[in-house]
Short mmCIF file of C-alpha atoms in Angstrom, two decimals:
data_model
loop_
_atom_site.label_atom_id
_atom_site.label_comp_id
_atom_site.label_asym_id
_atom_site.label_seq_id
_atom_site.Cartn_x
_atom_site.Cartn_y
_atom_site.Cartn_z
CA MET A 1 -22.45 -4.07 28.97
CA PHE A 2 -23.05 -1.29 26.34
CA HIS A 3 -24.16 -0.46 22.87
CA ALA A 4 -22.28 2.00 20.48
CA GLU A 5 -23.49 2.66 17.05
CA VAL A 6 -23.27 5.44 14.20
CA ARG A 7 -26.45 5.22 12.48
CA ASP A 8 -27.23 6.33 8.91
CA VAL A 9 -30.40 8.37 9.79
CA ALA A 10 -31.51 8.23 6.07
CA GLN A 11 -32.37 4.68 6.85
CA THR A 12 -33.34 4.54 10.46
CA PRO A 13 -33.88 7.40 12.64
CA LEU A 14 -32.39 7.42 16.35
CA ASP A 15 -35.06 6.11 19.01
CA ALA A 16 -35.11 7.15 22.71
CA ALA A 17 -37.38 4.11 23.57
CA GLU A 18 -35.04 1.95 22.13
CA ALA A 19 -31.89 3.29 24.07
CA LEU A 20 -33.88 2.98 27.31
CA GLY A 21 -35.13 -0.31 26.49
CA PHE A 22 -31.43 -1.52 26.15
CA VAL A 23 -30.17 -0.36 29.37
CA GLU A 24 -33.12 -2.10 31.44
CA ALA A 25 -32.33 -4.92 33.78
CA PRO A 26 -34.23 -6.51 36.65
CA GLY A 27 -31.72 -5.40 39.14
CA HIS A 28 -31.85 -1.58 37.43
CA GLY A 29 -33.87 0.85 39.56
CA ALA A 30 -32.72 4.20 37.43
CA GLY A 31 -32.43 4.75 33.70
CA ALA A 32 -31.38 8.18 32.44
CA LEU A 33 -31.64 9.46 28.86
CA PHE A 34 -30.01 12.05 27.07
CA VAL A 35 -31.24 13.20 23.46
CA GLY A 36 -29.76 15.72 21.29
CA ALA A 37 -32.10 17.38 18.89
CA VAL A 38 -31.32 19.93 15.77
CA ARG A 39 -32.58 23.31 17.11
CA ASN A 40 -33.72 26.12 14.93
CA ARG A 41 -31.33 28.86 15.88
CA ASN A 42 -27.51 28.80 16.33
CA GLN A 43 -24.90 31.88 16.73
CA GLY A 44 -27.69 34.34 15.66
CA ARG A 45 -28.49 32.41 12.42
CA ASP A 46 -31.79 30.56 11.60
CA VAL A 47 -31.18 26.73 11.14
CA LEU A 48 -32.99 24.78 8.75
CA ALA A 49 -31.09 21.26 9.16
CA ILE A 50 -27.67 19.78 9.79
CA SER A 51 -25.63 17.40 8.26
CA TYR A 52 -23.50 15.15 10.24
CA ASP A 53 -20.38 14.03 8.96
CA VAL A 54 -18.84 11.05 10.63
CA PHE A 55 -15.57 8.83 10.49
CA ALA A 56 -17.60 5.89 11.59
CA PRO A 57 -15.11 3.32 12.32
CA LEU A 58 -12.97 5.56 14.74
CA ALA A 59 -16.15 7.05 16.20
CA GLU A 60 -17.45 3.71 17.10
CA GLN A 61 -14.21 2.89 18.66
CA CYS A 62 -13.99 6.08 20.64
CA PHE A 63 -17.88 5.52 21.93
CA GLY A 64 -16.84 2.09 23.22
CA GLU A 65 -13.67 3.44 24.91
CA ILE A 66 -15.71 6.15 26.60
CA CYS A 67 -18.30 3.66 27.73
CA ALA A 68 -15.53 1.54 29.11
CA GLU A 69 -14.32 4.46 31.14
CA ALA A 70 -17.78 5.17 32.30
CA GLU A 71 -18.09 1.43 33.56
CA ALA A 72 -14.77 1.76 35.22
CA LYS A 73 -15.81 4.87 37.28
CA TRP A 74 -19.52 3.91 38.13
CA GLY A 75 -19.55 -0.10 38.09
CA PRO A 76 -19.82 -3.08 36.04
CA ASP A 77 -23.63 -3.19 36.56
CA LEU A 78 -23.94 -0.22 34.46
CA ARG A 79 -25.56 -0.49 30.75
CA LEU A 80 -25.04 2.00 28.42
CA PHE A 81 -26.62 2.88 25.03
CA VAL A 82 -24.89 5.38 22.54
CA ALA A 83 -26.02 5.95 19.02
CA HIS A 84 -25.09 9.27 17.04
CA ALA A 85 -26.53 10.20 13.53
CA LYS A 86 -24.86 10.22 10.26
CA GLY A 87 -26.38 12.16 7.42
CA ARG A 88 -28.71 15.06 7.13
CA LEU A 89 -31.31 15.82 9.92
CA ASP A 90 -34.09 18.84 9.76
CA VAL A 91 -34.87 20.66 12.76
CA GLY A 92 -36.07 18.54 15.60
CA GLY A 93 -34.33 15.57 14.26
CA LEU A 94 -32.48 13.45 16.86
CA SER A 95 -28.50 13.67 16.49
CA VAL A 96 -27.36 11.66 19.45
CA VAL A 97 -29.25 9.39 22.13
CA ILE A 98 -27.60 7.93 25.11
CA ALA A 99 -29.04 6.23 27.86
CA ALA A 100 -27.59 4.78 31.14
CA GLY A 101 -28.99 2.09 33.48
CA SER A 102 -28.03 1.39 36.77
CA PRO A 103 -29.07 0.07 40.19
CA HIS A 104 -29.40 3.67 41.37
CA ARG A 105 -29.92 7.10 40.14
CA ASN A 106 -26.70 8.71 40.58
CA GLU A 107 -24.41 6.23 38.62
CA ALA A 108 -27.06 6.51 35.76
CA PHE A 109 -27.24 10.52 35.88
CA SER A 110 -23.52 10.96 36.10
CA ALA A 111 -22.69 8.03 33.51
CA CYS A 112 -24.94 9.79 30.75
CA ARG A 113 -23.64 13.00 31.53
CA TYR A 114 -20.03 11.83 31.01
CA VAL A 115 -20.66 10.21 27.96
CA ILE A 116 -22.27 13.06 26.04
CA GLU A 117 -19.52 15.48 27.36
CA GLN A 118 -16.59 13.15 26.41
CA ILE A 119 -18.34 12.56 22.70
CA LYS A 120 -18.51 16.29 22.31
CA THR A 121 -14.69 16.72 22.50
CA ARG A 122 -13.30 13.51 21.43
CA ALA A 123 -15.65 11.81 18.87
CA PRO A 124 -14.71 12.32 15.24
CA VAL A 125 -18.11 14.20 14.18
CA TRP A 126 -18.71 17.23 12.42
CA LYS A 127 -21.64 19.40 11.76
CA GLN A 128 -22.82 21.35 8.84
CA GLU A 129 -25.24 23.65 9.24
CA HIS A 130 -27.93 24.57 6.39
CA TYR A 131 -29.42 28.17 7.14
CA THR A 132 -32.83 29.62 5.99
CA ASP A 133 -30.95 32.02 3.65
CA GLY A 134 -29.53 29.12 1.52
CA ASP A 135 -25.92 29.18 3.05
CA SER A 136 -24.13 26.46 4.84
CA ASP A 137 -21.24 26.52 7.24
CA TRP A 138 -19.12 23.72 8.99
CA VAL A 139 -19.46 24.41 13.01
CA GLN A 140 -16.52 25.37 14.60
CA GLY A 141 -15.17 22.66 16.94
CA HIS A 142 -12.90 21.25 19.48
CA ALA A 143 -9.30 20.48 18.31
CA LEU A 144 -8.30 17.01 19.09
CA CYS A 145 -5.34 17.16 21.60
CA GLN A 146 -2.84 15.40 23.00
CA HIS A 147 -4.84 13.50 25.77
CA GLU A 148 -6.60 11.65 22.71
CA GLU A 149 -3.30 10.53 21.17
CA ALA A 150 -1.97 9.53 24.63
CA ALA A 151 -4.97 7.78 25.89
CA HIS A 152 -6.02 6.13 22.41
CA GLY A 153 -2.90 6.33 20.02
CA MET B 1 8.38 7.09 -2.57
CA ILE B 2 5.14 5.73 -1.30
CA ARG B 3 1.51 6.56 -1.97
CA VAL B 4 -1.05 7.19 0.73
CA ASN B 5 -4.75 8.03 0.55
CA VAL B 6 -6.31 10.70 2.95
CA LYS B 7 -9.90 10.59 3.76
CA LEU B 8 -11.33 14.16 4.29
CA PHE B 9 -14.13 15.14 6.69
CA GLY B 10 -15.75 18.45 7.90
CA ALA B 11 -14.53 21.62 6.41
CA PHE B 12 -11.95 19.64 4.23
CA ARG B 13 -15.11 18.08 2.17
CA ALA B 14 -14.73 20.87 -0.02
CA HIS B 15 -11.51 19.23 -1.38
CA GLY B 16 -13.20 16.15 -2.00
CA GLU B 17 -13.76 12.69 -0.59
CA SER B 18 -10.18 11.97 -0.23
CA VAL B 19 -6.82 13.01 -1.42
CA ALA B 20 -3.76 10.68 -2.79
CA LEU B 21 -0.56 11.91 -1.90
CA VAL B 22 2.88 10.82 -2.51
CA VAL B 23 5.59 11.09 0.24
CA ARG B 24 9.16 10.02 0.72
CA LYS B 25 9.88 6.25 1.53
CA HIS B 26 10.18 5.66 5.58
CA GLY B 27 8.16 8.93 6.00
CA SER B 28 5.96 9.67 8.66
CA ILE B 29 2.90 11.68 9.61
CA SER B 30 4.65 15.02 9.49
CA ASP B 31 5.56 14.32 5.88
CA VAL B 32 1.86 13.51 4.94
CA ARG B 33 0.94 16.70 6.65
CA ALA B 34 3.54 18.52 4.48
CA ALA B 35 2.32 17.19 1.37
CA LEU B 36 -1.37 17.82 2.22
CA LEU B 37 -0.56 21.44 3.00
CA ALA B 38 1.53 21.74 -0.53
CA ARG B 39 -1.85 19.95 -2.20
CA LEU B 40 -4.54 22.13 -0.32
CA GLY B 41 -2.58 25.65 -0.31
CA ALA B 42 -1.91 27.99 2.44
CA GLU B 43 -5.32 29.19 2.98
CA ARG B 44 -6.01 26.01 4.73
CA ALA B 45 -2.65 25.95 6.83
CA GLU B 46 -4.39 27.53 10.08
CA LEU B 47 -7.22 24.79 9.99
CA LEU B 48 -4.53 21.80 8.94
CA SER B 49 -2.22 22.97 12.01
CA LEU B 50 -5.47 22.38 14.21
CA SER B 51 -6.29 18.96 12.47
CA ARG B 52 -4.84 15.61 13.52
CA PHE B 53 -4.32 12.32 11.43
CA ALA B 54 -5.94 9.00 12.12
CA ASP B 55 -6.35 5.34 11.10
CA SER B 56 -9.33 3.62 11.48
CA HIS B 57 -8.43 2.65 15.00
CA ALA B 58 -6.47 5.56 16.49
CA ILE B 59 -5.38 9.09 16.31
CA LEU B 60 -1.66 9.04 15.23
CA ALA B 61 1.33 10.88 16.67
CA GLU B 62 3.53 12.84 14.18
CA ASP B 63 6.35 10.77 14.13
CA THR B 64 4.10 7.47 13.27
CA PRO B 65 5.77 5.93 10.24
CA VAL B 66 3.59 5.44 7.13
CA ALA B 67 3.49 2.38 5.12
CA ASP B 68 3.13 2.44 1.23
CA GLY B 69 -0.83 2.26 0.79
CA ALA B 70 -1.73 3.63 4.27
CA ALA B 71 -5.24 4.58 4.27
CA LEU B 72 -5.43 7.90 6.53
CA ALA B 73 -8.01 10.21 7.74
CA LEU B 74 -7.59 13.90 8.43
CA LEU B 75 -9.72 14.94 11.51
CA PRO B 76 -10.56 18.73 11.84
CA PRO B 77 -11.74 20.06 15.05
CA VAL B 78 -14.76 18.05 16.05
CA SER B 79 -18.43 19.12 16.79
CA GLY B 80 -20.50 16.07 17.68
CA GLY B 81 -23.31 15.53 19.85
#
């Protein structure tokens, strides 16, 4: 069971408590949480904010596929919550929230780590950093490869 | 000839929200790629070569046929998280 979402953070910010609440269950003794946030420095430049550009329909499908892969690896008892920001966030703003709930901690930790690592290389999301000197630049990322096409095309 | 629309993301946003292109009938994604390169110019050739085309459901292979009115997306290297 999972929840996968691209959220317009100009309307509603991401919420770690919401994510953990979703993955709770009476049979779950473990909940793992990953929170990504905008930091104030990258590649030697002072960052004010980041704008997240997202191809939302494909991103939500991608999140769902990643969650299904995690369920296949760590069992059907797993509950997952994935939400990624769309829009501009200042330093400290939450860009991504992932929670995993399971009966035992190993599955929760492993699934949470798996989901964020897969999102970073597969999800159609792009960061534009805004710097204190007034400049802005798109972050160089991971080229989508044949693996994605073979697995999802 | 057929018309397709390509939504732009990331660094390609500098060229607008989307680009309307005309490609040959019974063309494929590779024809869309060539038409987009001609539109955006050689200075975008490297980034375009690292980018993939998709629809709302999947990344598309280069030999995927495109239909008249197709709504596509151009996905440059990703940087989410």
